[in-house]
mmCIF file with all atom_site columns, C-alpha atoms in Angstrom:
data_model
loop_
_atom_site.group_PDB
_atom_site.id
_atom_site.type_symbol
_atom_site.label_atom_id
_atom_site.label_alt_id
_atom_site.label_comp_id
_atom_site.label_asym_id
_atom_site.label_entity_id
_atom_site.label_seq_id
_atom_site.pdbx_PDB_ins_code
_atom_site.Cartn_x
_atom_site.Cartn_y
_atom_site.Cartn_z
_atom_site.occupancy
_atom_site.B_iso_or_equiv
_atom_site.pdbx_formal_charge
_atom_site.auth_seq_id
_atom_site.auth_comp_id
_atom_site.auth_asym_id
_atom_site.auth_atom_id
_atom_site.pdbx_PDB_model_num
ATOM 1   C CA . GLU A 1 1   ? 175.489 139.461 125.178 1.00 0.00 ? 1   GLU A CA 1
ATOM 2   C CA . PRO A 1 2   ? 177.261 141.584 127.785 1.00 0.00 ? 2   PRO A CA 1
ATOM 3   C CA . ASP A 1 3   ? 174.268 143.934 127.948 1.00 0.00 ? 3   ASP A CA 1
ATOM 4   C CA . LEU A 1 4   ? 172.030 141.049 128.965 1.00 0.00 ? 4   LEU A CA 1
ATOM 5   C CA . TRP A 1 5   ? 174.427 140.073 131.769 1.00 0.00 ? 5   TRP A CA 1
ATOM 6   C CA . ALA A 1 6   ? 174.663 143.680 132.958 1.00 0.00 ? 6   ALA A CA 1
ATOM 7   C CA . ALA A 1 7   ? 170.874 144.030 132.953 1.00 0.00 ? 7   ALA A CA 1
ATOM 8   C CA . GLY A 1 8   ? 170.543 140.779 134.871 1.00 0.00 ? 8   GLY A CA 1
ATOM 9   C CA . MET A 1 9   ? 173.086 141.791 137.482 1.00 0.00 ? 9   MET A CA 1
ATOM 10  C CA . TRP A 1 10  ? 171.469 145.194 138.031 1.00 0.00 ? 10  TRP A CA 1
ATOM 11  C CA . GLU A 1 11  ? 168.073 143.537 138.293 1.00 0.00 ? 11  GLU A CA 1
ATOM 12  C CA . LEU A 1 12  ? 169.439 141.077 140.852 1.00 0.00 ? 12  LEU A CA 1
ATOM 13  C CA . VAL A 1 13  ? 171.176 143.731 142.968 1.00 0.00 ? 13  VAL A CA 1
ATOM 14  C CA . CYS A 1 14  ? 168.216 146.107 142.919 1.00 0.00 ? 14  CYS A CA 1
ATOM 15  C CA . THR A 1 15  ? 165.724 143.346 143.746 1.00 0.00 ? 15  THR A CA 1
ATOM 16  C CA . VAL A 1 16  ? 167.778 142.154 146.713 1.00 0.00 ? 16  VAL A CA 1
ATOM 17  C CA . LEU A 1 17  ? 168.206 145.719 147.972 1.00 0.00 ? 17  LEU A CA 1
ATOM 18  C CA . LEU A 1 18  ? 164.522 146.534 147.557 1.00 0.00 ? 18  LEU A CA 1
ATOM 19  C CA . ILE A 1 19  ? 163.414 143.518 149.557 1.00 0.00 ? 19  ILE A CA 1
ATOM 20  C CA . LEU A 1 20  ? 166.018 143.945 152.302 1.00 0.00 ? 20  LEU A CA 1
ATOM 21  C CA . VAL A 1 21  ? 165.258 147.662 152.638 1.00 0.00 ? 21  VAL A CA 1
ATOM 22  C CA . SER A 1 22  ? 161.540 146.956 152.781 1.00 0.00 ? 22  SER A CA 1
ATOM 23  C CA . LEU A 1 23  ? 162.027 144.386 155.523 1.00 0.00 ? 23  LEU A CA 1
ATOM 24  C CA . ALA A 1 24  ? 164.427 146.603 157.470 1.00 0.00 ? 24  ALA A CA 1
ATOM 25  C CA . CYS A 1 25  ? 162.111 149.610 157.375 1.00 0.00 ? 25  CYS A CA 1
ATOM 26  C CA . ASP A 1 26  ? 159.860 147.864 159.868 1.00 0.00 ? 26  ASP A CA 1
ATOM 27  C CA . MET A 1 27  ? 162.618 148.270 162.438 1.00 0.00 ? 27  MET A CA 1
ATOM 28  C CA . PHE A 1 28  ? 164.073 151.617 161.409 1.00 0.00 ? 28  PHE A CA 1
ATOM 29  C CA . ASP A 1 29  ? 161.072 153.791 160.558 1.00 0.00 ? 29  ASP A CA 1
ATOM 30  C CA . LYS A 1 30  ? 162.933 157.099 160.451 1.00 0.00 ? 30  LYS A CA 1
ATOM 31  C CA . TYR A 1 31  ? 165.291 155.861 157.707 1.00 0.00 ? 31  TYR A CA 1
ATOM 32  C CA . TYR A 1 32  ? 162.487 154.833 155.365 1.00 0.00 ? 32  TYR A CA 1
ATOM 33  C CA . VAL A 1 33  ? 162.728 158.002 153.241 1.00 0.00 ? 33  VAL A CA 1
ATOM 34  C CA . VAL A 1 34  ? 166.482 157.634 152.771 1.00 0.00 ? 34  VAL A CA 1
ATOM 35  C CA . ALA A 1 35  ? 166.170 153.968 151.848 1.00 0.00 ? 35  ALA A CA 1
ATOM 36  C CA . SER A 1 36  ? 163.337 154.643 149.420 1.00 0.00 ? 36  SER A CA 1
ATOM 37  C CA . THR A 1 37  ? 165.324 157.403 147.750 1.00 0.00 ? 37  THR A CA 1
ATOM 38  C CA . ILE A 1 38  ? 168.279 155.077 147.223 1.00 0.00 ? 38  ILE A CA 1
ATOM 39  C CA . ILE A 1 39  ? 166.028 152.463 145.629 1.00 0.00 ? 39  ILE A CA 1
ATOM 40  C CA . VAL A 1 40  ? 164.350 155.014 143.347 1.00 0.00 ? 40  VAL A CA 1
ATOM 41  C CA . ALA A 1 41  ? 167.753 156.338 142.257 1.00 0.00 ? 41  ALA A CA 1
ATOM 42  C CA . LEU A 1 42  ? 168.985 152.824 141.484 1.00 0.00 ? 42  LEU A CA 1
ATOM 43  C CA . VAL A 1 43  ? 165.897 152.100 139.419 1.00 0.00 ? 43  VAL A CA 1
ATOM 44  C CA . ARG A 1 44  ? 166.189 155.397 137.548 1.00 0.00 ? 44  ARG A CA 1
ATOM 45  C CA . PHE A 1 45  ? 169.837 154.962 136.605 1.00 0.00 ? 45  PHE A CA 1
ATOM 46  C CA . THR A 1 46  ? 169.936 151.197 136.020 1.00 0.00 ? 46  THR A CA 1
ATOM 47  C CA . GLY A 1 47  ? 166.557 150.531 134.432 1.00 0.00 ? 47  GLY A CA 1
ATOM 48  C CA . ALA A 1 48  ? 165.818 147.679 136.809 1.00 0.00 ? 48  ALA A CA 1
ATOM 49  C CA . SER A 1 49  ? 162.183 146.663 137.011 1.00 0.00 ? 49  SER A CA 1
ATOM 50  C CA . MET A 1 50  ? 162.165 144.629 140.254 1.00 0.00 ? 50  MET A CA 1
ATOM 51  C CA . ASP A 1 51  ? 158.607 143.655 139.317 1.00 0.00 ? 51  ASP A CA 1
ATOM 52  C CA . PRO A 1 52  ? 158.133 140.890 136.732 1.00 0.00 ? 52  PRO A CA 1
ATOM 53  C CA . LEU A 1 53  ? 154.511 141.801 136.099 1.00 0.00 ? 53  LEU A CA 1
ATOM 54  C CA . GLY A 1 54  ? 155.376 145.450 135.487 1.00 0.00 ? 54  GLY A CA 1
ATOM 55  C CA . ALA A 1 55  ? 158.101 144.431 133.068 1.00 0.00 ? 55  ALA A CA 1
ATOM 56  C CA . ILE A 1 56  ? 155.906 142.045 131.098 1.00 0.00 ? 56  ILE A CA 1
ATOM 57  C CA . SER A 1 57  ? 153.046 144.542 130.838 1.00 0.00 ? 57  SER A CA 1
ATOM 58  C CA . GLY A 1 58  ? 155.426 147.177 129.478 1.00 0.00 ? 58  GLY A CA 1
ATOM 59  C CA . ALA A 1 59  ? 156.784 144.657 126.986 1.00 0.00 ? 59  ALA A CA 1
ATOM 60  C CA . TRP A 1 60  ? 153.252 143.699 125.974 1.00 0.00 ? 60  TRP A CA 1
ATOM 61  C CA . PHE A 1 61  ? 152.373 147.289 125.127 1.00 0.00 ? 61  PHE A CA 1
ATOM 62  C CA . ALA A 1 62  ? 155.696 147.768 123.322 1.00 0.00 ? 62  ALA A CA 1
ATOM 63  C CA . GLY A 1 63  ? 155.384 144.441 121.501 1.00 0.00 ? 63  GLY A CA 1
ATOM 64  C CA . ASP A 1 64  ? 158.947 143.390 122.396 1.00 0.00 ? 64  ASP A CA 1
ATOM 65  C CA . TYR A 1 65  ? 159.382 140.367 124.656 1.00 0.00 ? 65  TYR A CA 1
ATOM 66  C CA . SER A 1 66  ? 163.104 139.857 124.050 1.00 0.00 ? 66  SER A CA 1
ATOM 67  C CA . ASN A 1 67  ? 164.931 138.507 127.124 1.00 0.00 ? 67  ASN A CA 1
ATOM 68  C CA . GLN A 1 68  ? 161.899 138.968 129.375 1.00 0.00 ? 68  GLN A CA 1
ATOM 69  C CA . LEU A 1 69  ? 162.130 135.508 130.894 1.00 0.00 ? 69  LEU A CA 1
ATOM 70  C CA . GLU A 1 70  ? 165.843 135.607 131.669 1.00 0.00 ? 70  GLU A CA 1
ATOM 71  C CA . VAL A 1 71  ? 166.168 139.116 133.011 1.00 0.00 ? 71  VAL A CA 1
ATOM 72  C CA . TYR A 1 72  ? 162.884 140.137 134.547 1.00 0.00 ? 72  TYR A CA 1
ATOM 73  C CA . TRP A 1 73  ? 161.406 136.838 135.703 1.00 0.00 ? 73  TRP A CA 1
ATOM 74  C CA . VAL A 1 74  ? 164.212 134.442 136.617 1.00 0.00 ? 74  VAL A CA 1
ATOM 75  C CA . VAL A 1 75  ? 166.582 137.062 137.997 1.00 0.00 ? 75  VAL A CA 1
ATOM 76  C CA . SER A 1 76  ? 163.846 138.816 140.003 1.00 0.00 ? 76  SER A CA 1
ATOM 77  C CA . ILE A 1 77  ? 162.751 135.538 141.566 1.00 0.00 ? 77  ILE A CA 1
ATOM 78  C CA . VAL A 1 78  ? 166.361 134.555 142.330 1.00 0.00 ? 78  VAL A CA 1
ATOM 79  C CA . GLY A 1 79  ? 166.903 138.007 143.864 1.00 0.00 ? 79  GLY A CA 1
ATOM 80  C CA . GLY A 1 80  ? 163.868 137.497 146.077 1.00 0.00 ? 80  GLY A CA 1
ATOM 81  C CA . LEU A 1 81  ? 165.169 134.110 147.199 1.00 0.00 ? 81  LEU A CA 1
ATOM 82  C CA . ILE A 1 82  ? 168.609 135.564 147.974 1.00 0.00 ? 82  ILE A CA 1
ATOM 83  C CA . ALA A 1 83  ? 167.085 138.426 149.974 1.00 0.00 ? 83  ALA A CA 1
ATOM 84  C CA . GLY A 1 84  ? 164.887 135.973 151.872 1.00 0.00 ? 84  GLY A CA 1
ATOM 85  C CA . PHE A 1 85  ? 167.907 133.824 152.701 1.00 0.00 ? 85  PHE A CA 1
ATOM 86  C CA . ILE A 1 86  ? 169.896 136.862 153.890 1.00 0.00 ? 86  ILE A CA 1
ATOM 87  C CA . TRP A 1 87  ? 167.005 138.101 156.029 1.00 0.00 ? 87  TRP A CA 1
ATOM 88  C CA . LYS A 1 88  ? 166.419 134.662 157.534 1.00 0.00 ? 88  LYS A CA 1
ATOM 89  C CA . ARG A 1 89  ? 170.115 134.409 158.501 1.00 0.00 ? 89  ARG A CA 1
ATOM 90  C CA . TYR A 1 90  ? 169.952 137.937 159.946 1.00 0.00 ? 90  TYR A CA 1
ATOM 91  C CA . GLU A 1 91  ? 166.967 137.039 162.127 1.00 0.00 ? 91  GLU A CA 1
ATOM 92  C CA . GLN A 1 92  ? 168.531 133.753 163.231 1.00 0.00 ? 92  GLN A CA 1
ATOM 93  C CA . SER A 1 93  ? 171.698 135.553 164.303 1.00 0.00 ? 93  SER A CA 1
ATOM 94  C CA . GLY A 1 94  ? 169.798 137.589 166.902 1.00 0.00 ? 94  GLY A CA 1
ATOM 95  C CA . ILE A 1 95  ? 171.471 140.852 165.895 1.00 0.00 ? 95  ILE A CA 1
ATOM 96  C CA . HIS A 1 96  ? 168.086 142.451 165.227 1.00 0.00 ? 96  HIS A CA 1
ATOM 97  C CA . LYS A 1 97  ? 167.318 142.346 168.958 1.00 0.00 ? 97  LYS A CA 1
ATOM 98  C CA . TYR A 1 98  ? 170.241 144.676 169.590 1.00 0.00 ? 98  TYR A CA 1
ATOM 99  C CA . LEU A 1 99  ? 169.571 146.988 166.663 1.00 0.00 ? 99  LEU A CA 1
ATOM 100 C CA . SER A 1 100 ? 165.961 147.873 167.434 1.00 0.00 ? 100 SER A CA 1
ATOM 101 C CA . GLY A 1 101 ? 164.529 150.406 169.842 1.00 0.00 ? 101 GLY A CA 1
ATOM 102 C CA . ASP A 1 102 ? 166.614 151.648 172.750 1.00 0.00 ? 102 ASP A CA 1
ATOM 103 C CA . ASN A 1 103 ? 169.323 149.034 172.231 1.00 0.00 ? 103 ASN A CA 1
ATOM 104 C CA . PHE A 1 104 ? 170.101 150.553 168.824 1.00 0.00 ? 104 PHE A CA 1
ATOM 105 C CA . ARG A 1 105 ? 170.792 153.921 170.427 1.00 0.00 ? 105 ARG A CA 1
ATOM 106 C CA . GLU A 1 106 ? 173.107 152.285 172.970 1.00 0.00 ? 106 GLU A CA 1
ATOM 107 C CA . VAL A 1 107 ? 175.058 150.341 170.341 1.00 0.00 ? 107 VAL A CA 1
ATOM 108 C CA . VAL A 1 108 ? 175.428 153.264 167.919 1.00 0.00 ? 108 VAL A CA 1
ATOM 109 C CA . GLY A 1 109 ? 176.088 155.790 170.611 1.00 0.00 ? 109 GLY A CA 1
#
């Protein structure tokens, strides 16, 4: 079942990226279009759903529920938990204070 593992990994990576990009766009408004384009491209080329309800409704209409639980529900929820953990650590580190507003321009140059 290497295809199942590949689908699960892409789902995990895309879910984590989607959530982190969505959270980061609050701070970096001008990069929202670039970040959204990257996410759309990943979804288009990997087939990731990043939305368990969207995946199950598509499967319901198609009549094929194979591997729905493993790939689209468990992996999406785990991806959300991983992204939440990463974001929580990022906020606790205090780096976000230096990367927002005028401080970001000073750090980057």
